[in-house]
């Protein structure tokens, strides 16, 4: 935990030299994203701020601090010693090993870092200690400014039971429920029956979707109570739970508030956050397509009433559930900077981090309510290292072997804290970045998001770009017909990727065939010269077979320059491009339409993986002879997955409920895997006897690791 050593400082200097244009790039991105930091040289704030966080939010805070002329201190765990936020900061201090409880939640180590660096203020970001009243109290005791609200507001709004009572007193609409702590599972069942199913069981000190379960009957109430209390204790150190009525099919809309220490408070319009999985947001936009001016004002005014009721000062977010009749109910208040704050910055032009720093120093707000505009439309996609084909996103780990953000596009902003070579580990949130697009209209912002997702290069980890692209191009989303049930309603059998129609299938097959021929032709040349004798006659027509899934398609390809004409499935497709096979991006013109594909893999046998319309497709391109001979190859027998249980994600084993010789019923819990602070129950696929158990509590397992075998 020693302070900044010479090697660390040298490392940051080399990073600054290597990325000399980094700050100007950030400024450019900021201007594209329609927010700015305009600093008054006569306004003295802080000389040095410590950021008690990591990843993209730490980088985000550092960017504004640099613009304001404030020196920054990064804290990091030992595995984060080479992280981007560490390199961006002026100083860095290691605060412990990888587990969050020993590093980013280690208050003693962070307080030591503050003392050793002389930081005058601390920005907590979101998560970790951002809503921890004890941390804010310890900072105040040492005369260090907490860039956020005071301890009273943190405690009042951080406790969901107390916050609900305060909201009622402030005449804020609230959800019917039990106004107290639910102490036992039996009490939970009784309360749930009194309220009426469905009910929401959630952690009193929770947030971010952790410690939350929906129960539709007594059995789910008992299971939800157990998992919610365990997750709450693991994530927040507080296992208290409350129960309230679950509003079926609602929208999740939140109001950004900003208040100073002089009694002034503003609402900065809303954010639509209804696209969620496991109560965690996936796609957000501002403003909402659903609210009219009257409802927007009513929600904003109630949010300000609540902020004033707890003498709130800083940026905060009041979350509401909104039903189909535009009735809205208070959900919770997050007393911190919200993950999705960039879309509010885009439509208002305000830098919320700058405003938080000004308020913490004691300055009055610079704006009146009538000054707050809605300029244009902004959309944010949370890009995660997750497998979207498993429960809409189970964590993936690995190293980013290739990484390229679409920053060359106009009105695109990427908030990230990683770079090529970064590791995504089991210890922290799997977020890669927040991809934000801005437009004068919603249609323009969505069109830019589609292009940005197609141009985003991520290799080395599984990511959720296929799901994000399908969401923003889905007719229901485009029409604004959304709710928190959007994903399970649109994909009742789980996400399956982009479903190809006849035209799309022809485009994909033609692109794969053309790419295969382009690669073959390139392999025949060396530094522009033919590898074979000059008498070689270059082909201009080919007959191929392209396998996609279990289907085989016969194609004929002719070439003229960089344009390939492909006859496939009774149609003709023209594919042209520069065919730069060294680039991760493959820009093509397909029948006159521009398409951005990505070649994820390609080998000499003709197996190609293409990212097309966001989804990865595996195709096999063969010559006619090779296709005829391949029918004699034996097929691989698939594994009987009903008799084995493998881990669907990397994580830690929390509990094992069976032992060899036990008989389990179909659907019975076998073990619990925790990944990124979320607990997942692994169940039996059939009724059988347990043959062997290959894991035990406390062990770390990888994706695909064998957990239990059944007879």
XYZ file of C-alpha atoms in Angstrom:
711
model
C 0.000 0.000 0.000
C 2.975 2.243 -0.370
C 2.410 5.499 -2.144
C 3.346 6.157 -5.752
C 6.735 4.626 -6.514
C 9.179 5.797 -9.190
C 8.286 2.933 -11.572
C 4.577 3.771 -11.275
C 5.242 7.446 -11.964
C 7.483 6.535 -14.900
C 4.773 4.230 -16.213
C 2.264 7.088 -16.162
C 4.761 9.382 -17.900
C 5.295 6.820 -20.671
C 1.537 6.437 -20.989
C 1.153 10.209 -21.332
C 3.851 10.336 -24.031
C 2.406 7.368 -25.923
C -1.075 8.850 -25.795
C -0.132 12.511 -26.184
C -3.369 13.190 -28.012
C -5.498 11.478 -25.369
C -6.730 14.636 -23.659
C -7.523 16.375 -26.911
C -9.336 13.237 -28.030
C -11.397 13.322 -24.855
C -12.220 16.959 -25.454
C -13.245 16.148 -29.015
C -15.446 13.320 -27.837
C -16.938 15.589 -25.213
C -17.810 18.225 -27.776
C -19.376 15.584 -29.984
C -21.414 14.399 -27.043
C -22.789 17.893 -26.467
C -21.486 18.745 -23.022
C -18.711 21.030 -21.970
C -16.692 22.078 -18.968
C -16.427 25.870 -18.904
C -14.378 26.839 -15.891
C -14.386 30.279 -14.270
C -10.711 31.073 -13.531
C -11.822 33.079 -10.501
C -13.653 30.088 -9.014
C -11.235 28.278 -6.737
C -12.197 24.662 -6.035
C -9.628 22.020 -5.028
C -5.957 21.509 -5.761
C -6.084 17.718 -5.554
C -8.911 15.163 -5.648
C -8.667 11.442 -4.917
C -11.024 9.213 -6.905
C -12.136 6.300 -4.724
C -13.129 4.097 -7.634
C -11.841 2.318 -10.710
C -12.593 1.740 -14.382
C -14.619 4.018 -16.617
C -16.090 6.217 -13.867
C -12.642 6.952 -12.431
C -11.464 7.935 -15.926
C -14.580 10.058 -16.389
C -13.918 12.047 -13.193
C -10.234 12.471 -14.042
C -11.102 14.004 -17.432
C -13.156 16.781 -15.868
C -10.573 17.344 -13.141
C -7.901 17.836 -15.796
C -10.061 20.410 -17.572
C -10.566 22.220 -14.271
C -6.836 22.209 -13.513
C -7.198 19.845 -10.550
C -4.562 17.221 -9.797
C -5.875 13.666 -9.363
C -5.002 10.634 -7.262
C -6.062 7.140 -8.335
C -6.424 4.210 -5.970
C -6.113 0.668 -7.247
C -5.886 -2.977 -6.260
C -2.731 -4.895 -7.094
C -4.318 -6.447 -10.208
C -5.309 -2.954 -11.418
C -1.790 -1.516 -11.230
C -1.660 -1.063 -15.015
C -5.280 0.038 -15.430
C -6.122 3.072 -17.555
C -7.392 5.152 -14.613
C -4.078 4.592 -12.837
C -2.131 5.806 -15.863
C -4.375 8.839 -16.380
C -4.053 10.129 -12.810
C -1.218 12.347 -11.593
C -0.569 9.992 -8.664
C -1.621 6.459 -7.780
C -1.736 4.413 -4.584
C -2.256 0.673 -4.220
C -4.885 -0.020 -1.548
C -4.833 -3.808 -1.403
C -5.312 -7.115 -3.236
C -7.960 -7.850 -5.874
C -11.053 -8.662 -3.757
C -13.105 -5.468 -3.351
C -13.411 -5.906 0.413
C -9.634 -5.705 0.686
C -9.096 -2.817 -1.739
C -11.831 -0.547 -3.116
C -13.985 -1.074 -0.004
C -10.996 -0.895 2.341
C -11.680 2.408 4.098
C -8.530 2.297 6.221
C -6.279 1.908 3.168
C -8.100 4.646 1.265
C -7.878 7.018 4.244
C -4.128 6.321 4.376
C -3.898 7.157 0.667
C -5.692 10.457 1.255
C -3.278 11.394 4.036
C -0.144 10.356 2.133
C -1.088 12.308 -1.008
C -2.614 15.352 0.651
C -5.875 15.080 -1.300
C -8.364 17.749 -0.249
C -11.477 16.003 -1.558
C -12.697 12.581 -2.630
C -14.975 11.737 -5.543
C -16.468 8.279 -4.925
C -17.886 7.638 -8.425
C -20.688 5.063 -8.217
C -20.799 1.735 -6.399
C -18.138 0.810 -3.821
C -18.123 3.546 -1.133
C -20.196 6.116 -3.015
C -23.234 5.704 -0.758
C -21.445 4.674 2.427
C -22.299 7.089 5.236
C -19.438 5.838 7.422
C -16.914 6.718 4.718
C -18.419 10.199 4.340
C -18.328 10.628 8.125
C -14.651 9.619 8.343
C -13.741 12.056 5.581
C -15.573 14.878 7.353
C -13.769 14.052 10.605
C -10.422 14.595 8.857
C -11.470 17.764 7.068
C -11.572 16.096 3.636
C -14.485 17.036 1.404
C -16.760 14.247 0.186
C -17.933 15.146 -3.325
C -21.505 14.108 -2.781
C -24.290 14.718 -0.268
C -23.805 14.824 3.495
C -24.128 11.786 5.759
C -27.722 12.609 6.711
C -28.922 12.444 3.092
C -26.865 9.325 2.360
C -28.337 7.519 5.366
C -31.893 8.707 4.759
C -31.970 7.821 1.073
C -29.626 4.815 1.262
C -32.039 3.005 3.558
C -35.001 2.051 1.372
C -37.310 1.746 4.366
C -36.473 5.175 5.761
C -36.432 6.761 2.303
C -39.938 5.509 1.600
C -41.233 7.062 4.824
C -39.513 10.372 4.021
C -40.909 10.283 0.492
C -44.425 9.806 1.844
C -43.972 12.740 4.202
C -42.692 14.875 1.296
C -45.872 14.038 -0.665
C -44.023 11.903 -3.201
C -46.027 9.034 -4.726
C -44.924 5.687 -3.230
C -45.546 1.986 -3.946
C -47.817 0.092 -1.525
C -45.831 -2.214 0.731
C -44.594 -3.076 4.220
C -42.923 -0.101 5.904
C -40.399 -2.004 7.969
C -37.610 -4.585 8.014
C -38.579 -8.158 7.173
C -36.655 -10.266 9.682
C -37.490 -13.898 8.872
C -38.571 -15.961 5.906
C -41.865 -16.796 7.629
C -42.560 -13.111 8.160
C -41.728 -12.511 4.492
C -44.315 -15.101 3.411
C -46.980 -13.588 5.667
C -46.308 -10.032 4.450
C -46.260 -11.120 0.813
C -49.634 -12.809 1.209
C -51.062 -9.690 2.896
C -49.791 -7.357 0.124
C -50.816 -9.777 -2.616
C -48.596 -11.385 -5.249
C -46.486 -10.499 -7.127
C -44.130 -8.807 -4.657
C -40.625 -7.363 -4.884
C -38.135 -8.489 -2.244
C -35.142 -6.161 -2.093
C -32.223 -5.127 0.034
C -32.823 -2.082 2.200
C -29.279 -0.848 1.546
C -29.165 -2.102 -2.034
C -28.898 -0.782 -5.525
C -27.779 -1.790 -9.014
C -30.203 -4.706 -9.147
C -28.333 -6.638 -6.441
C -30.341 -8.190 -3.627
C -33.599 -7.985 -5.596
C -36.045 -10.794 -6.399
C -39.596 -10.929 -7.746
C -41.843 -13.532 -6.096
C -45.116 -14.777 -7.591
C -45.881 -17.383 -4.915
C -44.819 -18.660 -1.494
C -42.035 -20.890 -2.828
C -40.449 -18.011 -4.744
C -40.802 -15.785 -1.660
C -38.808 -18.235 0.433
C -36.135 -18.630 -2.255
C -36.039 -14.878 -2.945
C -35.636 -14.060 0.748
C -32.617 -16.365 0.974
C -30.847 -15.122 -2.161
C -31.647 -11.448 -1.588
C -30.320 -11.506 1.981
C -27.135 -13.306 0.891
C -26.506 -10.911 -2.014
C -27.267 -7.902 0.193
C -24.798 -9.048 2.832
C -22.144 -9.765 0.193
C -22.579 -6.516 -1.756
C -23.484 -4.001 0.945
C -22.622 -5.599 4.294
C -26.290 -5.211 5.268
C -28.767 -8.081 4.877
C -31.940 -6.181 5.847
C -34.807 -6.660 3.409
C -38.131 -5.020 2.630
C -41.120 -6.164 0.608
C -43.437 -4.100 -1.552
C -46.012 -4.624 -4.269
C -44.459 -5.420 -7.641
C -45.961 -3.267 -10.380
C -46.262 -5.570 -13.362
C -45.147 -4.313 -16.789
C -43.924 -0.875 -15.653
C -41.495 1.607 -17.122
C -38.409 2.582 -15.154
C -37.939 6.331 -15.550
C -35.607 8.404 -13.392
C -35.128 12.098 -12.760
C -31.672 13.655 -12.470
C -31.520 16.228 -9.687
C -28.824 18.753 -8.837
C -28.801 20.707 -5.582
C -26.411 23.031 -3.762
C -25.789 23.808 -0.095
C -27.880 26.970 -0.244
C -31.283 25.353 -0.681
C -31.364 25.509 -4.488
C -32.383 22.400 -6.416
C -33.066 21.593 -10.068
C -34.410 18.636 -12.016
C -32.437 17.975 -15.192
C -35.126 16.067 -17.067
C -35.582 12.312 -17.200
C -33.840 9.180 -18.394
C -35.731 6.188 -19.753
C -34.157 3.060 -18.246
C -36.762 0.371 -18.892
C -34.581 -2.013 -20.944
C -33.177 -4.231 -18.194
C -32.068 -7.735 -17.412
C -31.965 -9.028 -13.827
C -33.047 -5.524 -12.687
C -29.910 -4.014 -14.227
C -30.122 -1.474 -17.030
C -28.884 -2.316 -20.518
C -30.002 0.541 -22.791
C -30.991 4.039 -21.621
C -32.148 7.156 -23.428
C -32.984 10.775 -22.695
C -35.588 12.054 -22.907
C -38.309 9.377 -22.665
C -40.711 8.789 -25.536
C -43.484 8.180 -22.989
C -43.606 11.356 -20.901
C -45.542 14.450 -21.824
C -44.574 17.879 -20.500
C -47.103 17.734 -17.654
C -45.957 14.337 -16.342
C -42.312 15.312 -16.760
C -42.804 18.448 -14.671
C -44.783 16.580 -12.001
C -42.070 13.935 -11.660
C -39.336 16.586 -11.640
C -41.056 18.640 -8.982
C -41.611 15.612 -6.736
C -37.947 14.650 -7.161
C -36.908 18.151 -6.064
C -39.349 17.991 -3.114
C -37.645 14.805 -1.951
C -34.157 16.290 -2.392
C -35.104 19.342 -0.338
C -36.720 17.152 2.341
C -33.307 15.637 3.136
C -31.349 18.879 2.478
C -29.659 17.193 -0.447
C -26.613 18.785 -2.068
C -24.831 17.364 -5.145
C -26.002 15.347 -8.133
C -28.487 12.587 -7.394
C -31.129 10.485 -9.087
C -34.712 9.826 -8.054
C -36.028 6.651 -9.661
C -39.703 6.053 -10.422
C -41.833 3.223 -11.745
C -44.400 4.484 -14.248
C -47.472 2.487 -15.225
C -49.352 2.508 -18.523
C -51.602 5.355 -17.320
C -48.570 7.541 -16.493
C -49.061 7.104 -12.751
C -45.605 7.217 -11.202
C -44.288 5.825 -7.923
C -41.072 6.520 -6.020
C -38.659 3.605 -6.211
C -35.426 4.856 -4.646
C -32.958 7.715 -4.626
C -29.340 7.128 -5.600
C -27.183 9.602 -3.713
C -24.348 9.558 -6.224
C -23.453 10.066 -9.843
C -25.478 7.598 -11.886
C -23.905 5.208 -14.409
C -26.074 6.630 -17.201
C -25.364 10.324 -16.475
C -23.759 10.928 -19.933
C -27.123 11.009 -21.722
C -28.298 13.802 -19.406
C -25.101 15.700 -20.156
C -25.792 15.314 -23.873
C -29.269 16.863 -23.822
C -28.579 19.586 -21.228
C -24.986 20.563 -22.048
C -23.996 20.335 -18.365
C -20.914 18.535 -17.059
C -22.333 16.829 -13.966
C -18.924 15.994 -12.509
C -17.953 19.661 -12.685
C -21.242 20.619 -11.019
C -20.610 18.124 -8.205
C -17.157 19.571 -7.591
C -18.506 23.146 -7.541
C -21.301 22.229 -5.126
C -18.886 20.375 -2.834
C -16.771 23.519 -2.614
C -19.832 25.509 -1.582
C -20.737 27.418 -4.740
C -24.321 28.096 -5.704
C -25.872 26.486 -8.764
C -25.214 28.462 -11.927
C -28.615 27.767 -13.483
C -32.324 28.248 -12.870
C -34.967 25.648 -13.690
C -36.051 27.546 -16.796
C -32.449 27.385 -18.073
C -32.477 23.571 -18.330
C -33.159 22.512 -21.921
C -33.898 19.312 -23.755
C -31.620 19.632 -26.774
C -31.806 16.631 -29.077
C -31.794 12.967 -28.071
C -29.161 10.701 -26.537
C -28.963 6.907 -26.265
C -26.582 4.861 -24.113
C -25.724 1.196 -24.613
C -23.901 -0.538 -21.792
C -21.268 -2.712 -23.440
C -20.516 -5.661 -21.168
C -18.150 -8.614 -21.241
C -21.116 -10.952 -21.076
C -22.599 -13.819 -23.052
C -26.016 -12.477 -24.140
C -27.159 -15.961 -25.143
C -27.158 -17.011 -21.480
C -29.927 -15.325 -19.456
C -29.445 -12.150 -21.542
C -25.911 -11.795 -20.199
C -23.772 -13.947 -17.912
C -20.267 -12.613 -17.195
C -17.324 -13.449 -19.422
C -13.686 -13.038 -18.487
C -10.532 -12.766 -20.531
C -8.004 -10.374 -22.022
C -8.896 -7.822 -24.674
C -6.630 -9.077 -27.446
C -7.922 -6.407 -29.825
C -9.909 -3.299 -28.933
C -10.997 -0.357 -31.057
C -13.644 2.179 -30.047
C -15.741 3.872 -32.773
C -14.462 7.341 -31.903
C -13.993 8.250 -35.563
C -17.764 8.694 -35.828
C -19.446 12.059 -35.273
C -21.601 12.481 -32.135
C -20.320 9.275 -30.557
C -18.976 9.209 -27.013
C -17.337 6.220 -25.340
C -16.794 6.243 -21.575
C -14.404 3.395 -20.844
C -11.647 2.452 -18.471
C -9.933 -0.234 -20.490
C -7.601 -0.526 -23.451
C -6.210 -3.232 -25.692
C -4.531 -5.781 -23.419
C -6.753 -5.072 -20.397
C -8.078 -8.013 -18.387
C -11.739 -8.501 -17.532
C -11.657 -10.460 -14.264
C -14.172 -12.111 -11.952
C -13.465 -9.548 -9.232
C -15.192 -6.516 -10.748
C -18.160 -5.438 -12.810
C -17.875 -6.789 -16.382
C -18.648 -3.433 -18.017
C -16.382 -2.648 -20.960
C -17.774 0.797 -21.715
C -20.772 3.062 -22.049
C -21.395 3.766 -25.720
C -23.361 7.011 -26.170
C -24.738 8.503 -29.369
C -26.406 11.874 -29.812
C -28.692 13.264 -32.505
C -31.104 16.082 -33.156
C -33.876 13.447 -33.109
C -34.353 9.998 -31.610
C -34.198 8.409 -35.071
C -30.847 10.083 -35.710
C -29.421 8.989 -32.339
C -30.544 5.381 -32.908
C -29.122 5.328 -36.448
C -25.763 6.514 -35.073
C -25.899 3.841 -32.369
C -26.433 1.144 -35.002
C -23.381 2.321 -36.944
C -21.300 2.708 -33.771
C -22.056 -0.857 -32.627
C -21.090 -2.217 -36.057
C -17.778 -0.309 -35.879
C -16.907 -1.372 -32.311
C -14.066 -3.927 -32.303
C -13.821 -6.177 -29.234
C -11.787 -9.389 -29.291
C -10.729 -11.744 -26.501
C -13.947 -11.732 -24.462
C -17.558 -12.522 -25.230
C -19.603 -9.308 -25.370
C -23.229 -8.218 -25.592
C -23.099 -6.149 -28.793
C -25.364 -8.693 -30.585
C -28.086 -8.079 -27.992
C -27.618 -4.294 -27.946
C -27.951 -4.043 -31.709
C -31.040 -6.222 -31.794
C -32.678 -4.091 -29.086
C -32.150 -0.730 -30.770
C -33.345 -2.023 -34.170
C -36.381 -3.896 -32.871
C -39.701 -2.437 -34.088
C -41.115 -2.332 -30.547
C -38.156 -0.354 -29.250
C -38.171 1.999 -32.230
C -41.878 2.705 -31.645
C -41.270 3.332 -27.932
C -43.429 0.374 -26.847
C -41.197 -0.754 -23.993
C -41.318 -1.739 -20.334
C -39.047 -3.482 -17.849
C -40.415 -6.744 -19.297
C -39.186 -5.925 -22.800
C -36.472 -8.590 -23.016
C -38.483 -11.586 -21.716
C -41.483 -10.543 -23.812
C -39.540 -10.073 -27.046
C -37.303 -13.099 -26.445
C -39.452 -15.556 -24.422
C -37.084 -18.436 -25.257
C -33.973 -16.414 -24.578
C -31.881 -14.313 -26.925
C -30.918 -16.203 -30.082
C -29.056 -13.521 -32.017
C -30.142 -11.909 -35.266
C -32.628 -14.087 -37.125
C -31.752 -14.087 -40.813
C -34.442 -13.630 -43.407
C -33.959 -14.687 -47.045
C -32.311 -11.444 -48.182
C -30.043 -11.220 -45.150
C -29.010 -14.843 -45.569
C -28.053 -14.227 -49.196
C -26.044 -11.152 -48.170
C -24.153 -13.129 -45.525
C -23.452 -16.107 -47.785
C -22.322 -13.854 -50.647
C -20.057 -11.814 -48.338
C -18.461 -14.984 -46.950
C -17.899 -16.425 -50.428
C -16.403 -13.163 -51.711
C -14.149 -12.893 -48.655
C -12.961 -16.476 -49.156
C -12.033 -15.809 -52.790
C -10.363 -12.469 -51.923
C -8.243 -14.249 -49.308
C -7.298 -16.994 -51.774
C -6.250 -14.460 -54.387
C -4.175 -12.549 -51.863
C -2.418 -15.749 -50.771
C -1.269 -16.278 -54.371
C 0.704 -13.040 -54.303
C 3.801 -11.926 -52.461
C 4.551 -8.209 -52.281
C 2.228 -7.681 -55.231
C 3.792 -10.423 -57.381
C 2.344 -13.834 -58.179
C 3.874 -16.641 -56.091
C 3.600 -18.999 -59.076
C 4.965 -18.642 -62.591
C 3.913 -15.787 -64.832
C 2.056 -18.244 -67.073
C -0.544 -18.774 -64.318
C -4.020 -17.768 -65.435
C -5.986 -16.074 -62.664
C -9.531 -17.371 -62.287
C -12.528 -15.083 -62.584
C -15.262 -17.655 -61.865
C -15.671 -20.133 -59.005
C -18.194 -22.755 -57.906
C -18.384 -23.103 -54.136
C -20.494 -24.563 -51.348
C -21.183 -22.461 -48.277
C -22.424 -24.155 -45.099
C -24.416 -22.070 -42.622
C -25.737 -24.019 -39.666
C -27.025 -27.324 -40.994
C -27.792 -25.950 -44.447
C -25.531 -26.158 -47.483
C -25.822 -23.581 -50.261
C -24.320 -23.812 -53.756
C -22.916 -20.497 -54.956
C -21.284 -19.245 -58.136
C -18.876 -16.336 -57.884
C -17.544 -14.105 -60.645
C -15.086 -11.273 -60.156
C -14.454 -7.945 -61.806
C -11.809 -5.910 -59.983
C -12.882 -5.509 -56.354
C -16.482 -6.446 -57.106
C -17.794 -9.977 -56.740
C -21.105 -11.104 -58.204
C -22.533 -14.074 -56.328
C -25.391 -16.280 -57.499
C -26.944 -17.868 -54.395
C -30.381 -19.262 -53.474
C -31.910 -18.079 -56.719
C -30.735 -14.500 -56.290
C -27.827 -12.346 -57.377
C -25.757 -10.361 -54.868
C -23.027 -7.848 -55.743
C -20.360 -7.404 -53.081
C -17.593 -4.823 -53.391
C -14.973 -3.385 -51.082
C -11.290 -2.688 -50.554
C -10.817 -6.178 -49.044
C -8.193 -5.096 -46.496
C -7.902 -8.448 -44.749
C -5.481 -7.052 -42.150
C -8.154 -4.723 -40.732
C -10.603 -5.930 -38.068
C -13.340 -4.013 -39.891
C -14.623 -5.122 -43.275
C -16.566 -2.284 -44.949
C -18.546 -3.650 -47.895
C -21.162 -2.446 -50.305
C -23.759 -5.187 -50.721
C -26.278 -4.610 -53.496
C -25.732 -0.885 -53.133
C -26.139 -0.843 -49.327
C -23.169 -0.046 -47.086
C -22.511 -2.794 -44.540
C -19.831 -2.897 -41.858
C -18.867 -6.511 -41.194
C -16.122 -7.866 -38.991
C -14.100 -10.972 -39.787
C -13.660 -12.521 -36.349
C -11.751 -15.577 -37.567
C -10.712 -17.255 -40.790
C -8.612 -20.343 -41.500
C -7.213 -22.220 -44.486
C -9.962 -24.852 -44.378
C -12.555 -22.225 -45.281
C -14.111 -21.779 -41.833
C -15.006 -18.112 -41.363
C -16.724 -16.311 -38.490
C -18.334 -13.054 -39.567
C -20.007 -10.441 -37.416
C -22.972 -9.383 -39.540
C -25.708 -7.050 -38.262
C -24.154 -7.393 -34.808
C -24.356 -11.182 -34.561
C -21.524 -13.667 -35.131
C -22.210 -16.312 -37.780
C -19.992 -19.312 -38.483
C -19.827 -20.310 -42.126
C -17.770 -22.924 -43.921
C -16.760 -22.157 -47.512
C -15.713 -25.212 -49.527
C -14.855 -26.013 -53.104
C -17.400 -28.236 -54.839
C -15.045 -31.244 -54.585
C -14.321 -30.674 -50.885
C -18.057 -30.333 -50.192
C -18.754 -33.661 -51.921
C -16.016 -35.421 -49.933
C -17.051 -33.867 -46.585
C -20.194 -36.024 -46.539
C -17.935 -38.986 -45.715
C -16.579 -37.310 -42.549
C -17.941 -38.749 -39.251
C -20.051 -36.363 -37.184
C -19.065 -35.507 -33.620
C -21.503 -36.951 -31.079
C -22.794 -34.150 -28.820
C -22.283 -34.423 -25.062
C -25.256 -35.595 -22.962
C -25.795 -32.418 -20.934
C -28.708 -33.846 -18.931
C -26.296 -35.974 -16.860
C -23.735 -33.275 -16.135
C -23.822 -29.781 -14.721
C -21.235 -27.325 -15.996
C -20.705 -23.765 -14.827
C -22.323 -21.362 -17.318
C -19.969 -18.569 -16.246
C -16.723 -17.934 -14.365
C -17.266 -17.310 -10.656
C -16.940 -18.575 -7.111
C -18.827 -21.512 -5.606
C -20.903 -20.178 -2.699
C -22.731 -23.351 -1.692
C -23.043 -27.012 -2.700
C -26.361 -28.607 -1.715
C -25.726 -32.240 -2.702
C -23.253 -35.081 -2.172
C -22.560 -38.333 -4.034
C -25.412 -40.789 -3.577
C -28.111 -38.141 -3.096
C -31.200 -38.309 -5.269
C -32.181 -34.975 -6.810
C -35.401 -33.951 -8.506
C -35.607 -32.048 -11.773
C -35.189 -28.344 -11.017
C -33.680 -28.956 -7.563
C -30.819 -26.664 -6.567
C -27.439 -28.362 -6.732
C -25.076 -25.456 -6.081
C -24.835 -21.663 -6.114
C -22.277 -19.737 -8.211
C -21.506 -16.082 -7.488
C -20.205 -13.908 -10.324
C -19.760 -10.130 -10.106
C -21.675 -10.112 -6.772
C -24.723 -11.826 -8.327
C -25.703 -15.277 -7.051
C -26.967 -17.868 -9.527
C -28.707 -21.106 -8.549
C -27.614 -24.152 -10.588
C -30.333 -26.804 -10.827
C -30.655 -30.428 -11.958
C -31.876 -31.033 -15.527
C -33.532 -34.328 -14.571
C -34.404 -36.559 -11.618
C -31.377 -38.767 -10.919
C -28.812 -39.887 -8.384
C -25.668 -37.802 -7.863
C -22.651 -39.704 -9.194
C -19.883 -37.249 -8.253
C -19.336 -33.663 -7.102
C -16.392 -31.754 -8.570
C -16.611 -28.471 -6.663
C -16.782 -27.186 -3.114
C -17.642 -23.865 -1.480
C -14.965 -21.213 -1.874
C -13.503 -22.614 -5.077
C -13.196 -20.535 -8.236
C -14.579 -22.124 -11.386
C -14.351 -21.166 -15.042
C -16.990 -21.177 -17.729
C -17.677 -24.766 -18.775
C -16.024 -26.354 -15.710
C -17.661 -29.600 -14.572
C -19.538 -29.131 -11.297
C -21.640 -32.266 -10.751
C -22.225 -35.567 -12.568
C -25.519 -37.457 -12.399
C -26.057 -41.169 -13.063
